[in-house]
Amino acid sequence: MQLHFKIWRQENPAQKGQFKAYDVAGLHEDMSLLEALDFLNESLVMKGESVVAFDHDCREGICGQCGMFVNGRAHGPLDHVTTCQLHLRSFQDGDVITLEPFRAAAFPVLRDLMVDRSAFDRIIQKGGFINAHTGSAPEANANLIGKKLADKAMDFASCIGCGACVATCKNASAALFTSAKINHLNRLPQGKIEAHERTLAMVNQMEEEAFGHCSFTGACEVECPQNISIASISEMNWSFIKASLMK
Ligand code: FES
């Protein structure tokens, strides 16, 4: 299989980037897109050229590290998959594949296809703790949590923080990410003690970063690899109003 890549190359955040074309032959349809980039990078090393930098870690759709625009869509042409789970069988032999980094003011490009998503970390740091007694392991049944509640909290907790929601949103809003992180903690009894405080702190931090406001276009839930619904954003907004009134 042969593919023609157009890849965004940018030396560092201070320099301007540009697309560069690469023809890559000898690929197999069962390779993942990231493996195709590995293949390309090996040939670049052999030629003494600089390799294409891209984010990745688990390559199993779990960690949220990978992420790029593939032919104009966050994580590529399939709904609800991460870039590492995108395989070449989703393309035709001879296709042109355009790769560029996630575009958002809050995610500055570090190099080539890598962006700085530390704005997400700062949102998490603002509210990511629960009030728990330390010491010996607590009795497992001390906090009874019903199956429905546990499942719902897990739906929110499944957010891997990849940033596709931000990258695909025309406003570059982080509302889906922030709401998932707030809702998974606020729903559980252990997270209720600081719920108001956490909601205000995380939403305020989101506002302080360079993210835009949510206008409910729904693009985020289409691209989210974990299928998180925009109903999560409504729940966060309701929690924010309540927390603001309780201050
Ligand atoms: S590399 Fe971990 S989700 Fe893609």
Short mmCIF file of C-alpha atoms in Angstrom, two decimals, residues 51-222:
data_model
loop_
_atom_site.label_atom_id
_atom_site.label_comp_id
_atom_site.label_asym_id
_atom_site.label_seq_id
_atom_site.Cartn_x
_atom_site.Cartn_y
_atom_site.Cartn_z
CA VAL A 51 11.80 12.73 12.34
CA VAL A 52 8.15 13.76 12.58
CA ALA A 53 7.30 14.42 16.25
CA PHE A 54 3.91 13.19 17.44
CA ASP A 55 2.32 12.39 20.81
CA HIS A 56 1.61 8.78 21.80
CA ASP A 57 1.98 6.41 24.72
CA CYS A 58 -0.28 3.37 25.23
CA ARG A 59 -1.35 3.00 21.59
CA GLU A 60 -4.41 1.16 22.92
CA GLY A 61 -6.92 4.00 23.07
CA ILE A 62 -6.56 4.35 26.84
CA CYS A 63 -4.15 7.12 27.80
CA GLY A 64 -5.31 10.04 25.65
CA GLN A 65 -1.79 11.04 24.65
CA CYS A 66 -2.21 10.71 20.91
CA GLY A 67 -4.13 13.27 18.94
CA MET A 68 -3.88 15.06 15.62
CA PHE A 69 -6.08 16.25 12.80
CA VAL A 70 -6.31 13.63 10.08
CA ASN A 71 -7.83 14.92 6.84
CA GLY A 72 -9.50 17.75 8.73
CA ARG A 73 -11.01 15.72 11.58
CA ALA A 74 -9.78 15.27 15.12
CA HIS A 75 -8.51 11.65 15.33
CA GLY A 76 -9.43 11.01 11.69
CA PRO A 77 -12.40 9.85 9.64
CA LEU A 78 -13.95 7.40 12.15
CA ASP A 79 -16.26 8.47 14.99
CA HIS A 80 -15.23 7.75 18.58
CA VAL A 81 -11.71 6.41 18.02
CA THR A 82 -8.33 7.74 19.07
CA THR A 83 -5.60 8.39 16.51
CA CYS A 84 -3.68 5.32 17.68
CA GLN A 85 -6.70 3.13 16.95
CA LEU A 86 -7.02 4.40 13.39
CA HIS A 87 -5.71 1.86 10.87
CA LEU A 88 -4.69 2.21 7.26
CA ARG A 89 -7.62 0.02 6.17
CA SER A 90 -9.72 3.16 6.67
CA PHE A 91 -7.94 4.60 3.62
CA GLN A 92 -7.54 3.60 -0.02
CA ASP A 93 -4.24 2.78 -1.70
CA GLY A 94 -2.86 6.03 -3.14
CA ASP A 95 -4.83 8.32 -0.82
CA VAL A 96 -3.49 11.68 0.27
CA ILE A 97 -3.53 11.96 4.07
CA THR A 98 -3.12 15.38 5.64
CA LEU A 99 -1.83 15.43 9.22
CA GLU A 100 -1.75 18.54 11.35
CA PRO A 101 -1.68 19.24 15.09
CA PHE A 102 -4.76 19.99 17.18
CA ARG A 103 -5.51 23.68 16.62
CA ALA A 104 -6.52 25.70 19.68
CA ALA A 105 -5.03 28.77 21.36
CA ALA A 106 -4.93 26.83 24.65
CA PHE A 107 -2.93 24.01 22.97
CA PRO A 108 0.19 25.69 21.53
CA VAL A 109 2.17 23.60 19.05
CA LEU A 110 5.41 22.32 20.57
CA ARG A 111 6.81 20.65 17.48
CA ASP A 112 5.29 19.15 14.31
CA LEU A 113 2.15 17.28 15.47
CA MET A 114 2.75 17.69 19.22
CA VAL A 115 0.80 20.23 21.26
CA ASP A 116 1.04 21.38 24.87
CA ARG A 117 -2.13 20.25 26.68
CA SER A 118 -1.01 21.30 30.16
CA ALA A 119 -4.05 23.62 30.37
CA PHE A 120 -6.04 20.42 31.03
CA ASP A 121 -3.66 19.51 33.87
CA ARG A 122 -4.20 22.90 35.49
CA ILE A 123 -7.98 22.41 35.38
CA ILE A 124 -7.59 18.99 37.03
CA GLN A 125 -5.23 20.40 39.66
CA LYS A 126 -7.87 22.97 40.67
CA GLY A 127 -10.38 20.39 41.79
CA GLY A 128 -9.05 16.89 41.50
CA PHE A 129 -9.15 15.70 45.09
CA ILE A 130 -11.68 14.18 47.44
CA ASN A 131 -11.90 14.39 51.22
CA ALA A 132 -10.83 10.94 52.42
CA HIS A 133 -9.59 9.73 55.79
CA THR A 134 -6.09 8.35 55.66
CA GLY A 135 -4.89 5.39 57.68
CA SER A 136 -5.79 1.76 57.26
CA ALA A 137 -7.87 0.66 54.29
CA PRO A 138 -11.53 1.60 54.80
CA GLU A 139 -14.23 -1.03 55.01
CA ALA A 140 -15.20 -1.78 51.39
CA ASN A 141 -18.91 -1.39 52.07
CA ALA A 142 -18.65 1.79 54.15
CA ASN A 143 -19.86 3.87 51.22
CA LEU A 144 -22.58 2.01 49.41
CA ILE A 145 -22.86 3.12 45.78
CA GLY A 146 -25.65 1.83 43.59
CA LYS A 147 -24.87 0.21 40.26
CA LYS A 148 -26.60 2.94 38.23
CA LEU A 149 -24.68 5.68 40.01
CA ALA A 150 -21.38 3.82 39.70
CA ASP A 151 -21.97 3.26 35.99
CA LYS A 152 -22.82 6.93 35.40
CA ALA A 153 -19.76 8.13 37.33
CA MET A 154 -17.65 5.70 35.29
CA ASP A 155 -19.09 7.07 32.04
CA PHE A 156 -17.70 10.49 33.00
CA ALA A 157 -14.47 9.06 34.42
CA SER A 158 -13.76 7.39 31.09
CA CYS A 159 -12.66 10.76 29.63
CA ILE A 160 -9.02 10.25 28.63
CA GLY A 161 -8.25 13.96 28.25
CA CYS A 162 -7.09 13.65 24.65
CA GLY A 163 -8.33 17.15 23.75
CA ALA A 164 -10.26 16.16 20.61
CA CYS A 165 -13.32 17.98 22.03
CA VAL A 166 -11.35 21.23 22.17
CA ALA A 167 -9.69 20.72 18.80
CA THR A 168 -12.93 20.02 16.96
CA CYS A 169 -14.98 22.80 18.61
CA LYS A 170 -15.29 25.98 16.57
CA ASN A 171 -14.90 27.91 19.85
CA ALA A 172 -12.07 25.66 21.14
CA SER A 173 -14.16 25.11 24.27
CA ALA A 174 -13.00 22.72 27.00
CA ALA A 175 -16.53 22.35 28.41
CA LEU A 176 -16.90 18.64 27.62
CA PHE A 177 -13.56 17.73 29.24
CA THR A 178 -14.11 19.93 32.32
CA SER A 179 -17.68 18.74 32.82
CA ALA A 180 -16.66 15.07 32.62
CA LYS A 181 -13.99 15.60 35.27
CA ILE A 182 -16.33 17.57 37.55
CA ASN A 183 -19.30 15.22 37.15
CA HIS A 184 -17.47 11.99 37.82
CA LEU A 185 -16.26 13.25 41.21
CA ASN A 186 -19.38 15.22 42.17
CA ARG A 187 -21.74 12.29 41.62
CA LEU A 188 -20.03 9.94 44.06
CA PRO A 189 -20.55 10.30 47.83
CA GLN A 190 -16.79 10.67 48.39
CA GLY A 191 -16.72 13.66 46.04
CA LYS A 192 -19.80 15.44 47.34
CA ILE A 193 -18.11 17.12 50.31
CA GLU A 194 -16.14 19.52 48.10
CA ALA A 195 -18.56 19.49 45.16
CA HIS A 196 -19.40 23.22 45.14
CA GLU A 197 -15.84 24.31 45.81
CA ARG A 198 -14.51 21.95 43.14
CA THR A 199 -17.03 23.03 40.53
CA LEU A 200 -16.25 26.72 40.98
CA ALA A 201 -12.48 26.19 41.01
CA MET A 202 -12.40 24.00 37.91
CA VAL A 203 -14.80 26.15 35.88
CA ASN A 204 -12.92 29.31 36.86
CA GLN A 205 -9.62 27.71 35.82
CA MET A 206 -11.17 26.69 32.49
CA GLU A 207 -12.18 30.33 31.98
CA GLU A 208 -8.67 31.53 32.81
CA GLU A 209 -7.09 29.31 30.16
CA ALA A 210 -7.38 30.29 26.50
CA PHE A 211 -10.44 28.10 25.84
CA GLY A 212 -13.55 29.53 24.20
CA HIS A 213 -17.12 29.28 25.45
CA CYS A 214 -19.44 26.39 24.68
CA SER A 215 -22.26 27.13 22.24
CA PHE A 216 -23.65 23.58 22.19
CA THR A 217 -22.84 22.73 18.60
CA GLY A 218 -22.34 19.10 19.64
CA ALA A 219 -19.15 18.59 17.60
CA CYS A 220 -17.29 17.51 20.75
CA GLU A 221 -19.50 14.50 21.44
CA VAL A 222 -19.14 13.33 17.83
#
